[in-house]
Amino acid sequence: MNLDLDISDILPSTATRHHTRPPLMRLTCAGKRYDQGSGSRDALHSVDLDIQRGEFAAIVGPSGSGKSALIKMLGLLEAPTSGGYRFQGVPEQSLSADQRLWLRRRFFGFVPQEFNLLRSTSLLGNVALPLMYRGLSAERCQTAAMRALCLVGLGDCGHKMPDELGSIAHGKAGIARALVSNPSVLLVDQASRTSDQPLCADIGTLLRTLNTEHLITVVLVTRNDSASAWAQRTVSLNGGAVERDIRRSAASALH
Ligand code: ADP
Ligand code: MG
């Protein structure tokens, strides 16, 4: 799979259809209903949300408020069951499974709630893994993995095994693994070991640096609102709906 292509190469009509640039991500009256054995559950309802290129947005809310469902929709991992989602103006319903996969790989880095590092593999090997799965050459995988480890400040730790490192380094390695394909959007689901832990300053500062210096759009999910110290915008979810959406000037955010 060629990671160097752009969205207009795979979906040519999108380049010409819009006179003005659409938002990077746009949810319109989006809902997510999960069918369960005993019935169904609405994880999200009627969510209207635009995320612009270059933003650092925190999604906060109590457990079960729909944060993971939201971030999975933004990253094209799951589709809304009502309303719509457009990525760079492209309606997600119009995408084939291959196009969806290509867009995910080309544009998104996803840091899941559990970092899931392989204990028997070095940090470099762990970070290289997504590219290995895509069949890239070992040399290209190693170079990209080392670059990603340097970006998160773990350039000296590539040879170490996960068990030799603490929880903050694990978090950073999870972020490095998401950065290895050079994404323009980083989606981070809960960047702390336990959901009650506040976002640690090291990770908050790292995400802020990736956003301001490397121009990566960041969407960070946390259960508590400690992330608002680093993000420019805090979207609060409650019961699957957006309760508040607060932006503040870049000058007041911590660096
Ligand atoms: P949060 O990340 O804020 O804790 P989630 O987005 O994981 O919340 O979940 C929102 C609601 O949707 C919860 O009530 C959860 O039980 C339900 N839910 C999430 N994923 C599934 C699923 N795969 N199947 C059924 N229900 C789900
Ligand atoms: Mg969650």
PDB file of C-alpha atoms and ligand atoms in Angstrom:
ATOM      1  CA  MET A   1       0.000   0.000   0.000  1.00  0.00           C
ATOM      2  CA  ASN A   2       1.439   3.347  -1.037  1.00  0.00           C
ATOM      3  CA  LEU A   3       1.424   5.714   1.926  1.00  0.00           C
ATOM      4  CA  ASP A   4       2.688   8.622  -0.155  1.00  0.00           C
ATOM      5  CA  LEU A   5      -0.581   9.130  -2.036  1.00  0.00           C
ATOM      6  CA  ASP A   6      -2.938  11.933  -1.048  1.00  0.00           C
ATOM      7  CA  ILE A   7      -6.718  11.828  -0.586  1.00  0.00           C
ATOM      8  CA  SER A   8      -7.314  13.302  -4.057  1.00  0.00           C
ATOM      9  CA  ASP A   9      -5.316  10.408  -5.577  1.00  0.00           C
ATOM     10  CA  ILE A  10      -7.679   7.807  -4.189  1.00  0.00           C
ATOM     11  CA  LEU A  11     -10.868   9.900  -4.309  1.00  0.00           C
ATOM     12  CA  PRO A  12     -10.180  12.327  -7.209  1.00  0.00           C
ATOM     13  CA  SER A  13     -13.623  13.923  -7.165  1.00  0.00           C
ATOM     14  CA  THR A  14     -13.105  15.309  -3.666  1.00  0.00           C
ATOM     15  CA  ALA A  15     -10.375  17.656  -4.820  1.00  0.00           C
ATOM     16  CA  THR A  16     -12.636  19.557  -7.167  1.00  0.00           C
ATOM     17  CA  ARG A  17     -16.019  19.223  -5.519  1.00  0.00           C
ATOM     18  CA  HIS A  18     -15.336  21.813  -2.819  1.00  0.00           C
ATOM     19  CA  HIS A  19     -14.593  25.445  -3.546  1.00  0.00           C
ATOM     20  CA  THR A  20     -13.744  26.101   0.070  1.00  0.00           C
ATOM     21  CA  ARG A  21     -11.814  23.566   2.109  1.00  0.00           C
ATOM     22  CA  PRO A  22     -14.202  21.490   4.227  1.00  0.00           C
ATOM     23  CA  PRO A  23     -13.447  20.839   7.896  1.00  0.00           C
ATOM     24  CA  LEU A  24     -11.000  18.001   8.462  1.00  0.00           C
ATOM     25  CA  MET A  25     -13.636  16.009  10.361  1.00  0.00           C
ATOM     26  CA  ARG A  26     -17.348  16.767  10.536  1.00  0.00           C
ATOM     27  CA  LEU A  27     -20.011  14.831  12.427  1.00  0.00           C
ATOM     28  CA  THR A  28     -23.548  15.908  11.604  1.00  0.00           C
ATOM     29  CA  CYS A  29     -26.331  14.788  13.914  1.00  0.00           C
ATOM     30  CA  ALA A  30     -24.319  11.594  14.338  1.00  0.00           C
ATOM     31  CA  GLY A  31     -25.570   8.756  16.486  1.00  0.00           C
ATOM     32  CA  LYS A  32     -24.146   5.388  17.414  1.00  0.00           C
ATOM     33  CA  ARG A  33     -26.401   2.557  18.490  1.00  0.00           C
ATOM     34  CA  TYR A  34     -24.956  -0.761  19.591  1.00  0.00           C
ATOM     35  CA  ASP A  35     -27.160  -3.821  19.353  1.00  0.00           C
ATOM     36  CA  GLN A  36     -26.861  -6.025  22.393  1.00  0.00           C
ATOM     37  CA  GLY A  37     -28.378  -9.430  23.018  1.00  0.00           C
ATOM     38  CA  SER A  38     -31.106  -7.961  25.195  1.00  0.00           C
ATOM     39  CA  GLY A  39     -31.792  -4.849  23.120  1.00  0.00           C
ATOM     40  CA  SER A  40     -29.819  -1.872  21.915  1.00  0.00           C
ATOM     41  CA  ARG A  41     -27.881   0.939  23.488  1.00  0.00           C
ATOM     42  CA  ASP A  42     -27.311   4.463  22.217  1.00  0.00           C
ATOM     43  CA  ALA A  43     -23.677   5.358  22.874  1.00  0.00           C
ATOM     44  CA  LEU A  44     -24.018   8.706  21.062  1.00  0.00           C
ATOM     45  CA  HIS A  45     -26.933  10.754  19.827  1.00  0.00           C
ATOM     46  CA  SER A  46     -27.238  13.829  17.630  1.00  0.00           C
ATOM     47  CA  VAL A  47     -23.597  14.839  17.829  1.00  0.00           C
ATOM     48  CA  ASP A  48     -22.621  17.861  15.726  1.00  0.00           C
ATOM     49  CA  LEU A  49     -18.878  18.359  15.835  1.00  0.00           C
ATOM     50  CA  ASP A  50     -16.279  19.875  13.517  1.00  0.00           C
ATOM     51  CA  ILE A  51     -12.578  19.335  14.073  1.00  0.00           C
ATOM     52  CA  GLN A  52     -10.339  21.618  12.056  1.00  0.00           C
ATOM     53  CA  ARG A  53      -6.840  20.909  10.772  1.00  0.00           C
ATOM     54  CA  GLY A  54      -4.233  21.723  13.382  1.00  0.00           C
ATOM     55  CA  GLU A  55      -6.562  21.599  16.380  1.00  0.00           C
ATOM     56  CA  PHE A  56      -5.761  19.949  19.691  1.00  0.00           C
ATOM     57  CA  ALA A  57      -9.144  18.926  21.094  1.00  0.00           C
ATOM     58  CA  ALA A  58      -9.771  17.044  24.321  1.00  0.00           C
ATOM     59  CA  ILE A  59     -12.918  14.923  24.603  1.00  0.00           C
ATOM     60  CA  VAL A  60     -13.838  14.522  28.263  1.00  0.00           C
ATOM     61  CA  GLY A  61     -16.703  12.906  30.114  1.00  0.00           C
ATOM     62  CA  PRO A  62     -17.563  10.213  32.633  1.00  0.00           C
ATOM     63  CA  SER A  63     -17.211   6.515  31.919  1.00  0.00           C
ATOM     64  CA  GLY A  64     -19.826   5.357  29.426  1.00  0.00           C
ATOM     65  CA  SER A  65     -20.455   8.852  28.032  1.00  0.00           C
ATOM     66  CA  GLY A  66     -19.493   7.812  24.496  1.00  0.00           C
ATOM     67  CA  LYS A  67     -15.898   9.056  24.246  1.00  0.00           C
ATOM     68  CA  SER A  68     -14.488   5.869  22.720  1.00  0.00           C
ATOM     69  CA  ALA A  69     -17.456   5.548  20.369  1.00  0.00           C
ATOM     70  CA  LEU A  70     -16.823   9.122  19.205  1.00  0.00           C
ATOM     71  CA  ILE A  71     -13.096   8.741  18.624  1.00  0.00           C
ATOM     72  CA  LYS A  72     -13.650   5.459  16.737  1.00  0.00           C
ATOM     73  CA  MET A  73     -16.086   7.234  14.412  1.00  0.00           C
ATOM     74  CA  LEU A  74     -13.633  10.092  13.836  1.00  0.00           C
ATOM     75  CA  GLY A  75     -10.925   7.563  12.936  1.00  0.00           C
ATOM     76  CA  LEU A  76     -13.163   5.598  10.530  1.00  0.00           C
ATOM     77  CA  LEU A  77     -12.939   2.548  12.770  1.00  0.00           C
ATOM     78  CA  GLU A  78     -16.704   2.505  13.231  1.00  0.00           C
ATOM     79  CA  ALA A  79     -19.539   4.076  11.255  1.00  0.00           C
ATOM     80  CA  PRO A  80     -22.335   6.164  12.752  1.00  0.00           C
ATOM     81  CA  THR A  81     -25.694   4.378  12.778  1.00  0.00           C
ATOM     82  CA  SER A  82     -27.558   7.664  12.179  1.00  0.00           C
ATOM     83  CA  GLY A  83     -26.559  11.074  10.876  1.00  0.00           C
ATOM     84  CA  GLY A  84     -23.292  11.415   9.026  1.00  0.00           C
ATOM     85  CA  TYR A  85     -19.534  11.742   9.158  1.00  0.00           C
ATOM     86  CA  ARG A  86     -17.338  13.418   6.575  1.00  0.00           C
ATOM     87  CA  PHE A  87     -13.569  13.235   6.538  1.00  0.00           C
ATOM     88  CA  GLN A  88     -12.060  16.030   4.418  1.00  0.00           C
ATOM     89  CA  GLY A  89     -15.521  16.481   2.939  1.00  0.00           C
ATOM     90  CA  VAL A  90     -15.843  12.826   1.929  1.00  0.00           C
ATOM     91  CA  PRO A  91     -18.975  11.127   3.348  1.00  0.00           C
ATOM     92  CA  GLU A  92     -17.896   7.970   5.111  1.00  0.00           C
ATOM     93  CA  GLN A  93     -20.941   6.096   3.735  1.00  0.00           C
ATOM     94  CA  SER A  94     -19.520   6.542   0.225  1.00  0.00           C
ATOM     95  CA  LEU A  95     -16.297   4.700   1.060  1.00  0.00           C
ATOM     96  CA  SER A  96     -15.572   1.110   0.161  1.00  0.00           C
ATOM     97  CA  ALA A  97     -13.901  -1.050   2.800  1.00  0.00           C
ATOM     98  CA  ASP A  98     -10.575  -0.666   0.945  1.00  0.00           C
ATOM     99  CA  GLN A  99     -10.868   3.112   0.766  1.00  0.00           C
ATOM    100  CA  ARG A 100     -11.745   3.261   4.461  1.00  0.00           C
ATOM    101  CA  LEU A 101      -8.693   1.164   5.305  1.00  0.00           C
ATOM    102  CA  TRP A 102      -6.466   3.272   3.083  1.00  0.00           C
ATOM    103  CA  LEU A 103      -7.674   6.517   4.673  1.00  0.00           C
ATOM    104  CA  ARG A 104      -7.167   5.108   8.159  1.00  0.00           C
ATOM    105  CA  ARG A 105      -3.625   4.101   7.370  1.00  0.00           C
ATOM    106  CA  ARG A 106      -2.744   7.262   5.463  1.00  0.00           C
ATOM    107  CA  PHE A 107      -4.156   9.902   7.794  1.00  0.00           C
ATOM    108  CA  PHE A 108      -4.728   8.481  11.273  1.00  0.00           C
ATOM    109  CA  GLY A 109      -2.570   7.327  14.129  1.00  0.00           C
ATOM    110  CA  PHE A 110      -4.662   5.627  16.784  1.00  0.00           C
ATOM    111  CA  VAL A 111      -3.507   5.158  20.374  1.00  0.00           C
ATOM    112  CA  PRO A 112      -5.922   2.659  21.915  1.00  0.00           C
ATOM    113  CA  GLN A 113      -7.036   2.690  25.534  1.00  0.00           C
ATOM    114  CA  GLU A 114      -4.659  -0.208  26.268  1.00  0.00           C
ATOM    115  CA  PHE A 115      -1.186   0.268  24.825  1.00  0.00           C
ATOM    116  CA  ASN A 116      -0.825  -3.498  24.282  1.00  0.00           C
ATOM    117  CA  LEU A 117       2.937  -3.550  23.776  1.00  0.00           C
ATOM    118  CA  LEU A 118       4.321  -7.006  23.008  1.00  0.00           C
ATOM    119  CA  ARG A 119       6.440  -7.968  26.020  1.00  0.00           C
ATOM    120  CA  SER A 120       8.809 -10.187  24.066  1.00  0.00           C
ATOM    121  CA  THR A 121       9.644  -7.511  21.478  1.00  0.00           C
ATOM    122  CA  SER A 122      11.930  -4.497  21.834  1.00  0.00           C
ATOM    123  CA  LEU A 123      10.481  -1.015  21.801  1.00  0.00           C
ATOM    124  CA  LEU A 124      11.799  -0.500  18.272  1.00  0.00           C
ATOM    125  CA  GLY A 125      10.125  -3.738  17.167  1.00  0.00           C
ATOM    126  CA  ASN A 126       6.850  -2.758  18.834  1.00  0.00           C
ATOM    127  CA  VAL A 127       6.802   0.639  17.167  1.00  0.00           C
ATOM    128  CA  ALA A 128       7.728  -0.830  13.763  1.00  0.00           C
ATOM    129  CA  LEU A 129       4.946  -3.410  13.939  1.00  0.00           C
ATOM    130  CA  PRO A 130       2.168  -1.508  12.093  1.00  0.00           C
ATOM    131  CA  LEU A 131       4.466  -1.014   9.106  1.00  0.00           C
ATOM    132  CA  MET A 132       5.712  -4.630   9.232  1.00  0.00           C
ATOM    133  CA  TYR A 133       2.081  -5.776   8.976  1.00  0.00           C
ATOM    134  CA  ARG A 134       1.741  -3.650   5.839  1.00  0.00           C
ATOM    135  CA  GLY A 135       4.654  -5.466   4.252  1.00  0.00           C
ATOM    136  CA  LEU A 136       7.117  -2.566   4.123  1.00  0.00           C
ATOM    137  CA  SER A 137      10.810  -3.452   3.964  1.00  0.00           C
ATOM    138  CA  ALA A 138      12.592  -4.068   7.274  1.00  0.00           C
ATOM    139  CA  GLU A 139      14.852  -1.094   6.601  1.00  0.00           C
ATOM    140  CA  ARG A 140      11.959   1.298   6.024  1.00  0.00           C
ATOM    141  CA  CYS A 141      10.165  -0.022   9.132  1.00  0.00           C
ATOM    142  CA  GLN A 142      13.248   0.457  11.320  1.00  0.00           C
ATOM    143  CA  THR A 143      13.952   3.951  10.026  1.00  0.00           C
ATOM    144  CA  ALA A 144      10.349   5.040  10.570  1.00  0.00           C
ATOM    145  CA  ALA A 145      10.243   3.409  14.022  1.00  0.00           C
ATOM    146  CA  MET A 146      13.437   5.157  15.105  1.00  0.00           C
ATOM    147  CA  ARG A 147      12.111   8.494  13.864  1.00  0.00           C
ATOM    148  CA  ALA A 148       8.868   7.952  15.806  1.00  0.00           C
ATOM    149  CA  LEU A 149      10.760   6.988  18.981  1.00  0.00           C
ATOM    150  CA  CYS A 150      12.890  10.136  18.659  1.00  0.00           C
ATOM    151  CA  LEU A 151       9.750  12.235  18.230  1.00  0.00           C
ATOM    152  CA  VAL A 152       8.427  11.033  21.598  1.00  0.00           C
ATOM    153  CA  GLY A 153      11.820  11.366  23.345  1.00  0.00           C
ATOM    154  CA  LEU A 154      12.625   7.636  23.453  1.00  0.00           C
ATOM    155  CA  GLY A 155      15.367   7.660  20.827  1.00  0.00           C
ATOM    156  CA  ASP A 156      17.767   5.969  23.274  1.00  0.00           C
ATOM    157  CA  CYS A 157      15.368   3.197  24.289  1.00  0.00           C
ATOM    158  CA  GLY A 158      14.726   1.331  21.032  1.00  0.00           C
ATOM    159  CA  HIS A 159      16.659  -1.746  22.190  1.00  0.00           C
ATOM    160  CA  LYS A 160      14.857  -1.952  25.557  1.00  0.00           C
ATOM    161  CA  MET A 161      12.094  -4.417  26.326  1.00  0.00           C
ATOM    162  CA  PRO A 162       8.730  -3.043  27.543  1.00  0.00           C
ATOM    163  CA  ASP A 163       9.228  -4.581  31.011  1.00  0.00           C
ATOM    164  CA  GLU A 164      12.352  -2.467  31.482  1.00  0.00           C
ATOM    165  CA  LEU A 165      10.321   0.719  31.215  1.00  0.00           C
ATOM    166  CA  GLY A 166       7.743   2.503  33.333  1.00  0.00           C
ATOM    167  CA  SER A 167       4.181   3.468  32.543  1.00  0.00           C
ATOM    168  CA  ILE A 168       4.977   6.905  31.092  1.00  0.00           C
ATOM    169  CA  ALA A 169       7.446   5.349  28.641  1.00  0.00           C
ATOM    170  CA  HIS A 170       4.766   2.786  27.722  1.00  0.00           C
ATOM    171  CA  GLY A 171       2.378   5.640  26.982  1.00  0.00           C
ATOM    172  CA  LYS A 172       4.996   7.364  24.859  1.00  0.00           C
ATOM    173  CA  ALA A 173       5.775   4.113  23.028  1.00  0.00           C
ATOM    174  CA  GLY A 174       2.049   3.711  22.293  1.00  0.00           C
ATOM    175  CA  ILE A 175       2.097   7.204  20.807  1.00  0.00           C
ATOM    176  CA  ALA A 176       5.282   6.416  18.829  1.00  0.00           C
ATOM    177  CA  ARG A 177       3.601   3.315  17.366  1.00  0.00           C
ATOM    178  CA  ALA A 178       0.722   5.528  16.220  1.00  0.00           C
ATOM    179  CA  LEU A 179       3.164   8.061  14.727  1.00  0.00           C
ATOM    180  CA  VAL A 180       5.164   5.503  12.769  1.00  0.00           C
ATOM    181  CA  SER A 181       3.110   5.932   9.590  1.00  0.00           C
ATOM    182  CA  ASN A 182       3.483   9.716   9.752  1.00  0.00           C
ATOM    183  CA  PRO A 183      -0.207  10.495  10.313  1.00  0.00           C
ATOM    184  CA  SER A 184      -1.730  13.948  10.087  1.00  0.00           C
ATOM    185  CA  VAL A 185      -4.251  13.136  12.845  1.00  0.00           C
ATOM    186  CA  LEU A 186      -3.450  11.509  16.170  1.00  0.00           C
ATOM    187  CA  LEU A 187      -6.406   9.980  18.015  1.00  0.00           C
ATOM    188  CA  VAL A 188      -5.572   9.114  21.607  1.00  0.00           C
ATOM    189  CA  ASP A 189      -8.055   7.132  23.668  1.00  0.00           C
ATOM    190  CA  GLN A 190      -7.266   7.677  27.329  1.00  0.00           C
ATOM    191  CA  ALA A 191      -3.573   8.452  27.645  1.00  0.00           C
ATOM    192  CA  SER A 192      -3.269   7.290  31.256  1.00  0.00           C
ATOM    193  CA  ARG A 193      -2.917   3.802  32.643  1.00  0.00           C
ATOM    194  CA  THR A 194      -6.143   3.913  34.624  1.00  0.00           C
ATOM    195  CA  SER A 195      -9.158   5.948  33.738  1.00  0.00           C
ATOM    196  CA  ASP A 196      -9.114   7.876  37.025  1.00  0.00           C
ATOM    197  CA  GLN A 197      -5.503   8.989  36.672  1.00  0.00           C
ATOM    198  CA  PRO A 198      -5.057  12.537  35.430  1.00  0.00           C
ATOM    199  CA  LEU A 199      -3.181  12.921  32.186  1.00  0.00           C
ATOM    200  CA  CYS A 200       0.461  13.089  33.187  1.00  0.00           C
ATOM    201  CA  ALA A 201       2.345  16.264  32.358  1.00  0.00           C
ATOM    202  CA  ASP A 202       4.940  14.426  30.236  1.00  0.00           C
ATOM    203  CA  ILE A 203       2.298  13.022  27.914  1.00  0.00           C
ATOM    204  CA  GLY A 204       0.305  16.276  27.856  1.00  0.00           C
ATOM    205  CA  THR A 205       3.419  18.226  26.924  1.00  0.00           C
ATOM    206  CA  LEU A 206       4.409  15.664  24.298  1.00  0.00           C
ATOM    207  CA  LEU A 207       0.978  15.838  22.639  1.00  0.00           C
ATOM    208  CA  ARG A 208       1.107  19.621  22.739  1.00  0.00           C
ATOM    209  CA  THR A 209       4.540  19.599  21.065  1.00  0.00           C
ATOM    210  CA  LEU A 210       3.349  17.178  18.373  1.00  0.00           C
ATOM    211  CA  ASN A 211       0.468  19.556  17.753  1.00  0.00           C
ATOM    212  CA  THR A 212       2.282  22.889  17.761  1.00  0.00           C
ATOM    213  CA  GLU A 213       5.666  21.924  16.334  1.00  0.00           C
ATOM    214  CA  HIS A 214       4.836  18.982  14.100  1.00  0.00           C
ATOM    215  CA  LEU A 215       1.410  20.307  13.075  1.00  0.00           C
ATOM    216  CA  ILE A 216      -0.383  17.078  13.906  1.00  0.00           C
ATOM    217  CA  THR A 217      -4.090  17.417  14.654  1.00  0.00           C
ATOM    218  CA  VAL A 218      -4.676  15.808  18.056  1.00  0.00           C
ATOM    219  CA  VAL A 219      -7.929  14.472  19.503  1.00  0.00           C
ATOM    220  CA  LEU A 220      -7.409  13.204  23.033  1.00  0.00           C
ATOM    221  CA  VAL A 221      -9.981  11.325  25.070  1.00  0.00           C
ATOM    222  CA  THR A 222      -9.732  11.420  28.852  1.00  0.00           C
ATOM    223  CA  ARG A 223     -12.187  10.647  31.585  1.00  0.00           C
ATOM    224  CA  ASN A 224     -11.362  13.689  33.673  1.00  0.00           C
ATOM    225  CA  ASP A 225     -10.665  17.154  32.387  1.00  0.00           C
ATOM    226  CA  SER A 226      -6.944  17.315  33.239  1.00  0.00           C
ATOM    227  CA  ALA A 227      -6.253  17.373  29.501  1.00  0.00           C
ATOM    228  CA  SER A 228      -7.742  20.824  29.161  1.00  0.00           C
ATOM    229  CA  ALA A 229      -4.452  22.227  30.432  1.00  0.00           C
ATOM    230  CA  TRP A 230      -2.806  21.198  27.160  1.00  0.00           C
ATOM    231  CA  ALA A 231      -5.632  21.204  24.631  1.00  0.00           C
ATOM    232  CA  GLN A 232      -6.991  24.366  23.016  1.00  0.00           C
ATOM    233  CA  ARG A 233     -10.496  23.004  23.086  1.00  0.00           C
ATOM    234  CA  THR A 234     -12.446  20.803  25.483  1.00  0.00           C
ATOM    235  CA  VAL A 235     -15.562  18.990  24.324  1.00  0.00           C
ATOM    236  CA  SER A 236     -17.534  17.513  27.241  1.00  0.00           C
ATOM    237  CA  LEU A 237     -19.747  14.510  26.623  1.00  0.00           C
ATOM    238  CA  ASN A 238     -22.501  13.379  28.915  1.00  0.00           C
ATOM    239  CA  GLY A 239     -24.871  10.531  28.205  1.00  0.00           C
ATOM    240  CA  GLY A 240     -23.757  10.369  24.574  1.00  0.00           C
ATOM    241  CA  ALA A 241     -24.390  14.054  23.830  1.00  0.00           C
ATOM    242  CA  VAL A 242     -22.129  17.103  23.645  1.00  0.00           C
ATOM    243  CA  GLU A 243     -22.750  19.094  26.809  1.00  0.00           C
ATOM    244  CA  ARG A 244     -20.094  21.807  26.390  1.00  0.00           C
ATOM    245  CA  ASP A 245     -17.567  22.811  23.752  1.00  0.00           C
ATOM    246  CA  ILE A 246     -15.068  25.317  25.097  1.00  0.00           C
ATOM    247  CA  ARG A 247     -12.195  26.850  23.130  1.00  0.00           C
ATOM    248  CA  ARG A 248      -9.551  29.025  24.569  1.00  0.00           C
ATOM    249  CA  SER A 249      -6.818  31.126  23.101  1.00  0.00           C
ATOM    250  CA  ALA A 250      -3.547  29.353  22.334  1.00  0.00           C
ATOM    251  CA  ALA A 251      -1.802  31.847  24.613  1.00  0.00           C
ATOM    252  CA  SER A 252      -3.563  30.478  27.682  1.00  0.00           C
ATOM    253  CA  ALA A 253      -2.677  26.838  26.993  1.00  0.00           C
ATOM    254  CA  LEU A 254       0.388  25.404  28.718  1.00  0.00           C
ATOM    255  CA  HIS A 255       3.500  24.668  26.722  1.00  0.00           C
TER     256      HIS A 255
HETATM  257  P1  ADP B   1     -16.581   5.844  27.235  1.00  0.00           P
HETATM  258  O1  ADP B   1     -15.432   5.630  26.318  1.00  0.00           O
HETATM  259  O2  ADP B   1     -16.949   7.282  27.437  1.00  0.00           O
HETATM  260  O3  ADP B   1     -16.386   5.145  28.550  1.00  0.00           O
HETATM  261  P2  ADP B   1     -17.990   4.195  25.314  1.00  0.00           P
HETATM  262  O4  ADP B   1     -17.972   4.977  24.056  1.00  0.00           O
HETATM  263  O5  ADP B   1     -17.014   3.072  25.432  1.00  0.00           O
HETATM  264  O6  ADP B   1     -17.872   5.178  26.570  1.00  0.00           O
HETATM  265  O7  ADP B   1     -19.427   3.551  25.546  1.00  0.00           O
HETATM  266  C1  ADP B   1     -20.617   4.317  25.531  1.00  0.00           C
HETATM  267  C2  ADP B   1     -21.780   3.386  25.779  1.00  0.00           C
HETATM  268  O8  ADP B   1     -21.904   2.469  24.707  1.00  0.00           O
HETATM  269  C3  ADP B   1     -21.614   2.563  27.046  1.00  0.00           C
HETATM  270  O9  ADP B   1     -22.866   2.449  27.654  1.00  0.00           O
HETATM  271  C4  ADP B   1     -21.154   1.221  26.537  1.00  0.00           C
HETATM  272  O10 ADP B   1     -21.602   0.189  27.371  1.00  0.00           O
HETATM  273  C5  ADP B   1     -21.815   1.137  25.179  1.00  0.00           C
HETATM  274  N1  ADP B   1     -20.976   0.384  24.236  1.00  0.00           N
HETATM  275  C6  ADP B   1     -19.757   0.739  23.801  1.00  0.00           C
HETATM  276  N2  ADP B   1     -19.264  -0.165  22.939  1.00  0.00           N
HETATM  277  C7  ADP B   1     -20.207  -1.128  22.839  1.00  0.00           C
HETATM  278  C8  ADP B   1     -20.316  -2.345  22.093  1.00  0.00           C
HETATM  279  N3  ADP B   1     -19.345  -2.744  21.273  1.00  0.00           N
HETATM  280  N4  ADP B   1     -21.449  -3.095  22.234  1.00  0.00           N
HETATM  281  C9  ADP B   1     -22.430  -2.675  23.050  1.00  0.00           C
HETATM  282  N5  ADP B   1     -22.410  -1.542  23.773  1.00  0.00           N
HETATM  283  C10 ADP B   1     -21.309  -0.778  23.680  1.00  0.00           C
HETATM  284 MG    MG B   2     -13.592   4.622  26.575  1.00  0.00          MG
END
